[in-house]
Amino acid sequence: MHLGVDSFVAAVTDPSTGRVVGPAERMEHLLEEIALADRVGLYSFGIGEHHRPEYYDSAPPVILAAAAARTERIRLGSAVAVLSAADPVRVFQQFATLDLLAKGRIDLVVGRGSFTEAFPLFGLSLADYDELFDEKLDLLLRIRASEHVTWSGRHRPALTGQGVYPRPLQDPLPVWVGVGGSPESFVRAGLLGLPLMVAIIGGEPRQFAPLVDLYRRAGAQAGHAPETLRVGLHVFGYVAESTRAAADTIYPGWHEMFTKVSRERGFAPPTRAQFDATSGPDGAFFTGDPDTVAEKLVRISGQLGGVDRVAIQMTNPRLAHADLLRGIELLGTEVAPRVAAA
């Protein structure tokens, strides 16, 4: 099981001073975080895509290009690219260029996103939510398979044999499908034989076992080899010297994030009891000391029939830069070796 970090590049208020970290400084901090993840041997670092004021990740390829120039070994990728609201030709060109810059270290995780701001921003209708993704994923995969593409659909002008350049160093460019809890999404990925990135932000990870099994059965029935049906997890978490310290460090920012989202979606306000339960042995958050996090990762992998990679999302609007660096360091130097030895 490979371990990595995902970031939504949240705007941060320093918890010790109350100072809002400016966007340029936050980007500088982010590149330090990615460089550290590379140095401590983590497998991957992903950048999300949002079009909201509390995040600075609306242009992931630009951030990833800067990261590629500052790293040597770590895989870099999207977490996830909102393909429904993008042009698949440009997405492929951007990530193929990134792959050349990074010398074959790029992964493209595509999905529909958990927020909907991109749809009105780019003149798209939420009524086409499912059709947009299906159509654009089909075009992306056709471009990946051949540099000259003939294709037509409802939401983009047809291609009549035009070439799409450049081509990536990796052949094929790895394309993962990011999914939430929809059985149809798991089946789609399985039928296409694409690796699966499961976003788990609540509940209990073991509840996803039937969906992961559905994905694998759909892939097998479509004739795909088991080794191509890889499963990854995108989860919230944080690592500190003690489990109590980890919880106390990230709770203020967690409460701020989920209070905002709950208000927007009409949910009840989040509580500390809810946070503690979600951070417990069977909960969705991977929070604690290195032993606790490593044991949980190994246990959850077993419950899901084997997990190939886990990306821990540490974005938090009240997490100090030094604390985030320490969490990344512990994940690479303490958690990853424990997981590898299990």
mmCIF file of C-alpha atoms in Angstrom:
data_model
loop_
_atom_site.group_PDB
_atom_site.id
_atom_site.type_symbol
_atom_site.label_atom_id
_atom_site.label_comp_id
_atom_site.label_asym_id
_atom_site.label_seq_id
_atom_site.Cartn_x
_atom_site.Cartn_y
_atom_site.Cartn_z
ATOM 1 C CA MET A 1 0.000 0.000 0.000
ATOM 2 C CA HIS A 2 1.462 3.330 -1.112
ATOM 3 C CA LEU A 3 0.878 6.424 1.036
ATOM 4 C CA GLY A 4 0.596 10.028 -0.033
ATOM 5 C CA VAL A 5 -0.944 13.400 0.695
ATOM 6 C CA ASP A 6 -3.727 15.320 -1.025
ATOM 7 C CA SER A 7 -4.256 19.060 -0.629
ATOM 8 C CA PHE A 8 -7.117 21.400 -1.444
ATOM 9 C CA VAL A 9 -4.773 24.348 -0.783
ATOM 10 C CA ALA A 10 -7.078 25.866 1.804
ATOM 11 C CA ALA A 11 -6.818 29.471 2.880
ATOM 12 C CA VAL A 12 -5.290 29.360 6.369
ATOM 13 C CA THR A 13 -5.625 31.484 9.492
ATOM 14 C CA ASP A 14 -2.586 30.957 11.714
ATOM 15 C CA PRO A 15 -4.022 29.485 14.942
ATOM 16 C CA SER A 16 -1.410 31.102 17.185
ATOM 17 C CA THR A 17 -1.661 34.667 15.864
ATOM 18 C CA GLY A 18 -5.011 34.910 14.090
ATOM 19 C CA ARG A 19 -3.205 36.204 10.991
ATOM 20 C CA VAL A 20 -4.660 35.219 7.648
ATOM 21 C CA VAL A 21 -1.929 33.720 5.473
ATOM 22 C CA GLY A 22 -1.982 35.460 2.087
ATOM 23 C CA PRO A 23 -2.411 33.513 -1.155
ATOM 24 C CA ALA A 24 1.182 33.963 -2.322
ATOM 25 C CA GLU A 25 2.571 32.842 1.035
ATOM 26 C CA ARG A 26 0.150 29.918 1.103
ATOM 27 C CA MET A 27 1.447 28.785 -2.295
ATOM 28 C CA GLU A 28 5.006 29.050 -1.014
ATOM 29 C CA HIS A 29 4.036 26.903 1.979
ATOM 30 C CA LEU A 30 2.356 24.368 -0.313
ATOM 31 C CA LEU A 31 5.497 23.899 -2.392
ATOM 32 C CA GLU A 32 7.478 23.382 0.827
ATOM 33 C CA GLU A 33 4.955 20.723 1.845
ATOM 34 C CA ILE A 34 5.283 18.917 -1.481
ATOM 35 C CA ALA A 35 9.083 19.075 -1.391
ATOM 36 C CA LEU A 36 9.075 17.625 2.124
ATOM 37 C CA ALA A 37 6.733 14.811 1.081
ATOM 38 C CA ASP A 38 9.229 13.980 -1.660
ATOM 39 C CA ARG A 39 12.191 13.996 0.749
ATOM 40 C CA VAL A 40 10.557 11.740 3.340
ATOM 41 C CA GLY A 41 9.694 9.134 0.726
ATOM 42 C CA LEU A 42 5.936 9.500 0.372
ATOM 43 C CA TYR A 43 4.555 7.997 -2.819
ATOM 44 C CA SER A 44 2.264 10.741 -4.079
ATOM 45 C CA PHE A 45 0.983 14.282 -3.665
ATOM 46 C CA GLY A 46 -2.316 15.340 -5.211
ATOM 47 C CA ILE A 47 -3.892 18.763 -5.738
ATOM 48 C CA GLY A 48 -7.672 19.132 -5.742
ATOM 49 C CA GLU A 49 -9.770 21.457 -7.863
ATOM 50 C CA HIS A 50 -12.261 23.917 -6.398
ATOM 51 C CA HIS A 51 -13.764 27.213 -7.482
ATOM 52 C CA ARG A 52 -14.552 28.619 -4.041
ATOM 53 C CA PRO A 53 -13.029 31.505 -2.068
ATOM 54 C CA GLU A 54 -11.646 29.305 0.717
ATOM 55 C CA TYR A 55 -9.405 27.305 -1.645
ATOM 56 C CA TYR A 56 -6.565 28.302 -3.973
ATOM 57 C CA ASP A 57 -6.563 25.196 -6.191
ATOM 58 C CA SER A 58 -8.659 26.245 -9.194
ATOM 59 C CA ALA A 59 -5.704 25.588 -11.579
ATOM 60 C CA PRO A 60 -4.059 22.320 -10.445
ATOM 61 C CA PRO A 61 -1.801 21.843 -13.518
ATOM 62 C CA VAL A 62 -0.061 25.143 -12.798
ATOM 63 C CA ILE A 63 0.650 24.112 -9.204
ATOM 64 C CA LEU A 64 1.758 20.645 -10.281
ATOM 65 C CA ALA A 65 4.188 22.110 -12.824
ATOM 66 C CA ALA A 66 5.859 24.119 -10.072
ATOM 67 C CA ALA A 67 5.936 20.995 -7.890
ATOM 68 C CA ALA A 68 7.471 18.911 -10.681
ATOM 69 C CA ALA A 69 10.396 21.320 -10.855
ATOM 70 C CA ARG A 70 11.041 21.004 -7.112
ATOM 71 C CA THR A 71 10.759 17.229 -6.682
ATOM 72 C CA GLU A 72 12.540 14.127 -7.910
ATOM 73 C CA ARG A 73 10.699 10.929 -6.986
ATOM 74 C CA ILE A 74 7.190 11.583 -5.713
ATOM 75 C CA ARG A 75 4.229 11.006 -8.030
ATOM 76 C CA LEU A 76 2.133 14.105 -8.634
ATOM 77 C CA GLY A 77 -1.476 14.303 -9.694
ATOM 78 C CA SER A 78 -4.975 15.640 -9.475
ATOM 79 C CA ALA A 79 -7.292 14.992 -6.544
ATOM 80 C CA VAL A 80 -9.598 15.239 -8.501
ATOM 81 C CA ALA A 81 -9.769 17.125 -11.802
ATOM 82 C CA VAL A 82 -13.401 18.154 -12.409
ATOM 83 C CA LEU A 83 -13.620 16.641 -15.884
ATOM 84 C CA SER A 84 -17.328 17.413 -16.249
ATOM 85 C CA ALA A 85 -16.557 21.143 -16.399
ATOM 86 C CA ALA A 86 -13.422 20.921 -18.549
ATOM 87 C CA ASP A 87 -12.430 20.275 -22.140
ATOM 88 C CA PRO A 88 -10.907 16.760 -22.297
ATOM 89 C CA VAL A 89 -8.532 17.850 -25.061
ATOM 90 C CA ARG A 90 -7.027 20.557 -22.849
ATOM 91 C CA VAL A 91 -6.995 18.297 -19.794
ATOM 92 C CA PHE A 92 -5.024 15.685 -21.719
ATOM 93 C CA GLN A 93 -2.627 18.264 -23.147
ATOM 94 C CA GLN A 94 -1.986 19.789 -19.728
ATOM 95 C CA PHE A 95 -1.344 16.494 -17.973
ATOM 96 C CA ALA A 96 0.686 15.100 -20.857
ATOM 97 C CA THR A 97 2.892 18.198 -20.653
ATOM 98 C CA LEU A 98 3.147 17.725 -16.895
ATOM 99 C CA ASP A 99 4.191 14.122 -17.443
ATOM 100 C CA LEU A 100 7.033 15.280 -19.667
ATOM 101 C CA LEU A 101 8.136 17.863 -17.107
ATOM 102 C CA ALA A 102 7.978 15.306 -14.276
ATOM 103 C CA LYS A 103 9.635 12.564 -16.333
ATOM 104 C CA GLY A 104 6.741 10.161 -16.022
ATOM 105 C CA ARG A 105 5.493 10.885 -12.482
ATOM 106 C CA ILE A 106 1.950 12.101 -13.201
ATOM 107 C CA ASP A 107 -1.432 10.560 -12.358
ATOM 108 C CA LEU A 108 -4.716 12.015 -13.608
ATOM 109 C CA VAL A 109 -7.650 11.388 -11.268
ATOM 110 C CA VAL A 110 -10.897 12.601 -12.840
ATOM 111 C CA GLY A 111 -14.331 12.997 -11.316
ATOM 112 C CA ARG A 112 -17.355 15.210 -10.952
ATOM 113 C CA GLY A 113 -16.286 16.928 -7.719
ATOM 114 C CA SER A 114 -18.186 17.259 -4.454
ATOM 115 C CA PHE A 115 -19.097 20.928 -5.063
ATOM 116 C CA THR A 116 -21.038 22.330 -8.004
ATOM 117 C CA GLU A 117 -19.619 25.854 -8.487
ATOM 118 C CA ALA A 118 -17.766 24.831 -11.662
ATOM 119 C CA PHE A 119 -20.988 24.159 -13.549
ATOM 120 C CA PRO A 120 -22.451 27.697 -13.622
ATOM 121 C CA LEU A 121 -18.949 29.186 -13.778
ATOM 122 C CA PHE A 122 -18.327 27.480 -17.124
ATOM 123 C CA GLY A 123 -21.873 27.783 -18.434
ATOM 124 C CA LEU A 124 -22.922 24.193 -17.822
ATOM 125 C CA SER A 125 -26.230 22.846 -16.567
ATOM 126 C CA LEU A 126 -26.501 20.607 -13.520
ATOM 127 C CA ALA A 127 -29.266 18.811 -15.420
ATOM 128 C CA ASP A 128 -26.445 17.348 -17.554
ATOM 129 C CA TYR A 129 -24.400 16.270 -14.510
ATOM 130 C CA ASP A 130 -24.121 12.567 -15.406
ATOM 131 C CA GLU A 131 -24.073 12.916 -19.182
ATOM 132 C CA LEU A 132 -21.279 15.482 -19.115
ATOM 133 C CA PHE A 133 -18.961 13.185 -17.194
ATOM 134 C CA ASP A 134 -19.734 10.080 -19.247
ATOM 135 C CA GLU A 135 -19.202 11.886 -22.542
ATOM 136 C CA LYS A 136 -16.026 13.678 -21.514
ATOM 137 C CA LEU A 137 -14.483 10.584 -19.965
ATOM 138 C CA ASP A 138 -15.127 8.719 -23.212
ATOM 139 C CA LEU A 139 -13.344 11.451 -25.189
ATOM 140 C CA LEU A 140 -10.430 11.600 -22.737
ATOM 141 C CA LEU A 141 -9.852 7.859 -23.039
ATOM 142 C CA ARG A 142 -10.036 8.014 -26.839
ATOM 143 C CA ILE A 143 -7.397 10.755 -26.844
ATOM 144 C CA ARG A 144 -5.243 8.695 -24.505
ATOM 145 C CA ALA A 145 -5.496 5.699 -26.847
ATOM 146 C CA SER A 146 -4.729 7.498 -30.104
ATOM 147 C CA GLU A 147 -3.155 10.807 -31.083
ATOM 148 C CA HIS A 148 -5.643 11.214 -33.963
ATOM 149 C CA VAL A 149 -9.245 11.178 -32.789
ATOM 150 C CA THR A 150 -12.593 10.942 -34.530
ATOM 151 C CA TRP A 151 -15.401 11.590 -32.077
ATOM 152 C CA SER A 152 -18.700 13.392 -31.653
ATOM 153 C CA GLY A 153 -20.931 14.210 -28.693
ATOM 154 C CA ARG A 154 -23.499 16.670 -27.394
ATOM 155 C CA HIS A 155 -21.331 18.903 -25.230
ATOM 156 C CA ARG A 156 -18.283 19.614 -27.372
ATOM 157 C CA PRO A 157 -17.592 20.181 -31.087
ATOM 158 C CA ALA A 158 -16.723 16.969 -32.938
ATOM 159 C CA LEU A 159 -13.196 15.838 -33.705
ATOM 160 C CA THR A 160 -12.575 14.592 -37.229
ATOM 161 C CA GLY A 161 -9.122 13.082 -37.024
ATOM 162 C CA GLN A 162 -7.220 15.981 -35.506
ATOM 163 C CA GLY A 163 -4.044 15.185 -33.612
ATOM 164 C CA VAL A 164 -3.760 15.912 -29.890
ATOM 165 C CA TYR A 165 -0.271 16.843 -28.677
ATOM 166 C CA PRO A 166 2.011 16.442 -26.854
ATOM 167 C CA ARG A 167 1.913 12.789 -25.960
ATOM 168 C CA PRO A 168 2.913 11.891 -22.382
ATOM 169 C CA LEU A 169 6.072 10.047 -21.389
ATOM 170 C CA GLN A 170 3.963 7.320 -19.768
ATOM 171 C CA ASP A 171 2.059 5.202 -22.267
ATOM 172 C CA PRO A 172 -0.691 5.156 -21.324
ATOM 173 C CA LEU A 173 -1.026 8.151 -19.032
ATOM 174 C CA PRO A 174 -2.560 6.753 -15.800
ATOM 175 C CA VAL A 175 -6.215 7.817 -15.541
ATOM 176 C CA TRP A 176 -8.068 7.062 -12.296
ATOM 177 C CA VAL A 177 -11.784 7.554 -11.708
ATOM 178 C CA GLY A 178 -12.641 9.417 -8.517
ATOM 179 C CA VAL A 179 -15.910 8.207 -6.978
ATOM 180 C CA GLY A 180 -18.092 8.879 -3.946
ATOM 181 C CA GLY A 181 -20.872 6.508 -2.971
ATOM 182 C CA SER A 182 -22.786 5.901 -6.210
ATOM 183 C CA PRO A 183 -22.877 2.219 -7.259
ATOM 184 C CA GLU A 184 -23.128 3.328 -10.887
ATOM 185 C CA SER A 185 -19.785 5.101 -10.590
ATOM 186 C CA PHE A 186 -18.083 1.969 -9.250
ATOM 187 C CA VAL A 187 -19.558 -0.148 -12.032
ATOM 188 C CA ARG A 188 -18.522 2.371 -14.706
ATOM 189 C CA ALA A 189 -14.906 2.318 -13.557
ATOM 190 C CA GLY A 190 -14.896 -1.463 -13.427
ATOM 191 C CA LEU A 191 -16.350 -1.883 -16.910
ATOM 192 C CA LEU A 192 -13.739 0.519 -18.279
ATOM 193 C CA GLY A 193 -10.940 -1.258 -16.416
ATOM 194 C CA LEU A 194 -9.767 1.988 -14.836
ATOM 195 C CA PRO A 195 -8.242 2.245 -11.349
ATOM 196 C CA LEU A 196 -10.591 3.584 -8.703
ATOM 197 C CA MET A 197 -10.024 6.416 -6.217
ATOM 198 C CA VAL A 198 -12.694 6.298 -3.500
ATOM 199 C CA ALA A 199 -13.328 9.541 -1.594
ATOM 200 C CA ILE A 200 -14.337 8.649 1.969
ATOM 201 C CA ILE A 201 -15.341 11.702 4.003
ATOM 202 C CA GLY A 202 -17.812 10.191 6.447
ATOM 203 C CA GLY A 203 -19.348 7.012 7.794
ATOM 204 C CA GLU A 204 -17.200 3.909 8.135
ATOM 205 C CA PRO A 205 -14.731 2.852 5.415
ATOM 206 C CA ARG A 206 -15.742 -0.793 5.742
ATOM 207 C CA GLN A 207 -19.205 0.174 4.456
ATOM 208 C CA PHE A 208 -17.584 0.665 1.046
ATOM 209 C CA ALA A 209 -16.608 -3.018 0.800
ATOM 210 C CA PRO A 210 -19.724 -4.037 -1.201
ATOM 211 C CA LEU A 211 -19.132 -1.171 -3.640
ATOM 212 C CA VAL A 212 -15.463 -2.054 -4.088
ATOM 213 C CA ASP A 213 -16.501 -5.677 -4.654
ATOM 214 C CA LEU A 214 -19.046 -4.471 -7.219
ATOM 215 C CA TYR A 215 -16.256 -2.603 -9.022
ATOM 216 C CA ARG A 216 -14.040 -5.677 -9.110
ATOM 217 C CA ARG A 217 -16.855 -7.944 -10.306
ATOM 218 C CA ALA A 218 -17.816 -5.493 -13.062
ATOM 219 C CA GLY A 219 -14.190 -5.317 -14.160
ATOM 220 C CA ALA A 220 -13.795 -9.087 -14.180
ATOM 221 C CA GLN A 221 -17.006 -9.573 -16.169
ATOM 222 C CA ALA A 222 -15.706 -7.030 -18.706
ATOM 223 C CA GLY A 223 -12.553 -9.107 -19.119
ATOM 224 C CA HIS A 224 -10.076 -6.858 -17.298
ATOM 225 C CA ALA A 225 -7.154 -8.465 -15.473
ATOM 226 C CA PRO A 226 -7.327 -8.241 -11.657
ATOM 227 C CA GLU A 227 -4.040 -6.346 -11.471
ATOM 228 C CA THR A 228 -5.516 -3.491 -13.505
ATOM 229 C CA LEU A 229 -8.422 -3.043 -11.076
ATOM 230 C CA ARG A 230 -6.536 -1.052 -8.478
ATOM 231 C CA VAL A 231 -8.220 0.682 -5.559
ATOM 232 C CA GLY A 232 -7.094 3.884 -3.870
ATOM 233 C CA LEU A 233 -8.603 5.879 -1.016
ATOM 234 C CA HIS A 234 -8.796 9.636 -0.545
ATOM 235 C CA VAL A 235 -9.407 10.307 3.154
ATOM 236 C CA PHE A 236 -9.124 13.049 5.748
ATOM 237 C CA GLY A 237 -6.476 12.671 8.423
ATOM 238 C CA TYR A 238 -3.514 13.967 10.362
ATOM 239 C CA VAL A 239 -0.566 12.433 12.199
ATOM 240 C CA ALA A 240 1.023 13.782 15.404
ATOM 241 C CA GLU A 241 3.150 12.437 18.254
ATOM 242 C CA SER A 242 0.019 11.432 20.164
ATOM 243 C CA THR A 243 -3.555 10.708 19.168
ATOM 244 C CA ARG A 244 -4.839 13.422 21.502
ATOM 245 C CA ALA A 245 -2.449 15.984 20.031
ATOM 246 C CA ALA A 246 -3.516 15.049 16.503
ATOM 247 C CA ALA A 247 -7.201 15.498 17.329
ATOM 248 C CA ASP A 248 -6.745 18.759 19.223
ATOM 249 C CA THR A 249 -4.559 20.194 16.447
ATOM 250 C CA ILE A 250 -6.948 19.633 13.568
ATOM 251 C CA TYR A 251 -10.333 19.892 15.304
ATOM 252 C CA PRO A 252 -10.680 23.728 15.142
ATOM 253 C CA GLY A 253 -10.170 23.776 11.385
ATOM 254 C CA TRP A 254 -12.343 20.700 10.883
ATOM 255 C CA HIS A 255 -15.139 22.406 12.798
ATOM 256 C CA GLU A 256 -14.795 25.544 10.674
ATOM 257 C CA MET A 257 -14.838 23.610 7.394
ATOM 258 C CA PHE A 258 -17.763 21.380 8.203
ATOM 259 C CA THR A 259 -19.787 24.141 9.828
ATOM 260 C CA LYS A 260 -19.641 26.047 6.547
ATOM 261 C CA VAL A 261 -20.524 23.017 4.422
ATOM 262 C CA SER A 262 -23.301 21.924 6.804
ATOM 263 C CA ARG A 263 -24.850 25.398 6.690
ATOM 264 C CA GLU A 264 -24.784 25.387 2.868
ATOM 265 C CA ARG A 265 -26.337 21.931 2.599
ATOM 266 C CA GLY A 266 -28.866 22.179 5.414
ATOM 267 C CA PHE A 267 -27.172 19.688 7.747
ATOM 268 C CA ALA A 268 -26.965 19.883 11.536
ATOM 269 C CA PRO A 269 -23.881 21.731 12.846
ATOM 270 C CA PRO A 270 -20.896 19.426 13.488
ATOM 271 C CA THR A 271 -19.854 18.610 17.061
ATOM 272 C CA ARG A 272 -16.700 17.478 18.833
ATOM 273 C CA ALA A 273 -18.414 14.189 19.662
ATOM 274 C CA GLN A 274 -19.069 13.643 15.974
ATOM 275 C CA PHE A 275 -15.447 14.453 15.159
ATOM 276 C CA ASP A 276 -14.137 12.054 17.816
ATOM 277 C CA ALA A 277 -16.389 9.262 16.570
ATOM 278 C CA THR A 278 -15.315 9.820 12.978
ATOM 279 C CA SER A 279 -11.680 9.751 14.107
ATOM 280 C CA GLY A 280 -12.164 6.496 16.039
ATOM 281 C CA PRO A 281 -11.026 2.988 15.069
ATOM 282 C CA ASP A 282 -13.827 2.430 12.540
ATOM 283 C CA GLY A 283 -14.381 6.037 11.431
ATOM 284 C CA ALA A 284 -13.508 7.745 8.173
ATOM 285 C CA PHE A 285 -10.754 10.046 9.518
ATOM 286 C CA PHE A 286 -7.213 8.672 9.803
ATOM 287 C CA THR A 287 -6.117 10.726 12.783
ATOM 288 C CA GLY A 288 -3.690 9.802 15.531
ATOM 289 C CA ASP A 289 -0.136 8.838 16.412
ATOM 290 C CA PRO A 290 1.891 6.822 13.869
ATOM 291 C CA ASP A 291 0.993 3.429 15.348
ATOM 292 C CA THR A 292 -2.727 4.237 15.433
ATOM 293 C CA VAL A 293 -2.817 5.530 11.851
ATOM 294 C CA ALA A 294 -0.711 2.657 10.481
ATOM 295 C CA GLU A 295 -2.833 0.015 12.212
ATOM 296 C CA LYS A 296 -6.007 1.600 10.903
ATOM 297 C CA LEU A 297 -4.674 1.766 7.349
ATOM 298 C CA VAL A 298 -3.764 -1.913 7.378
ATOM 299 C CA ARG A 299 -7.106 -2.896 8.922
ATOM 300 C CA ILE A 300 -9.176 -0.892 6.449
ATOM 301 C CA SER A 301 -7.205 -2.293 3.522
ATOM 302 C CA GLY A 302 -8.088 -5.784 4.694
ATOM 303 C CA GLN A 303 -11.758 -4.890 5.060
ATOM 304 C CA LEU A 304 -11.849 -3.620 1.463
ATOM 305 C CA GLY A 305 -10.074 -6.603 -0.019
ATOM 306 C CA GLY A 306 -6.778 -4.809 -0.521
ATOM 307 C CA VAL A 307 -5.976 -1.150 -1.171
ATOM 308 C CA ASP A 308 -3.171 -0.050 -3.493
ATOM 309 C CA ARG A 309 -2.750 3.511 -2.276
ATOM 310 C CA VAL A 310 -4.107 5.956 0.291
ATOM 311 C CA ALA A 311 -3.891 9.737 -0.022
ATOM 312 C CA ILE A 312 -4.512 11.564 3.243
ATOM 313 C CA GLN A 313 -6.073 14.984 2.801
ATOM 314 C CA MET A 314 -4.667 17.306 5.467
ATOM 315 C CA THR A 315 -6.180 20.582 4.239
ATOM 316 C CA ASN A 316 -7.349 22.569 7.233
ATOM 317 C CA PRO A 317 -8.041 26.319 7.555
ATOM 318 C CA ARG A 318 -6.680 26.413 11.132
ATOM 319 C CA LEU A 319 -3.612 24.197 10.766
ATOM 320 C CA ALA A 320 -0.278 25.974 11.185
ATOM 321 C CA HIS A 321 2.275 25.432 8.440
ATOM 322 C CA ALA A 322 4.785 23.951 10.912
ATOM 323 C CA ASP A 323 2.186 21.470 12.172
ATOM 324 C CA LEU A 324 1.305 20.415 8.639
ATOM 325 C CA LEU A 325 4.977 19.881 7.840
ATOM 326 C CA ARG A 326 5.331 17.749 10.957
ATOM 327 C CA GLY A 327 2.290 15.680 9.969
ATOM 328 C CA ILE A 328 3.756 15.031 6.518
ATOM 329 C CA GLU A 329 7.116 14.115 8.034
ATOM 330 C CA LEU A 330 5.547 11.608 10.435
ATOM 331 C CA LEU A 331 3.443 10.087 7.664
ATOM 332 C CA GLY A 332 6.561 9.465 5.575
ATOM 333 C CA THR A 333 9.100 8.489 8.248
ATOM 334 C CA GLU A 334 6.902 6.697 10.792
ATOM 335 C CA VAL A 335 3.590 5.583 9.293
ATOM 336 C CA ALA A 336 4.739 4.424 5.858
ATOM 337 C CA PRO A 337 7.457 2.071 7.211
ATOM 338 C CA ARG A 338 4.959 0.529 9.652
ATOM 339 C CA VAL A 339 2.455 -0.069 6.872
ATOM 340 C CA ALA A 340 5.125 -1.544 4.604
ATOM 341 C CA ALA A 341 6.222 -3.952 7.354
ATOM 342 C CA ALA A 342 2.676 -5.113 8.184
#
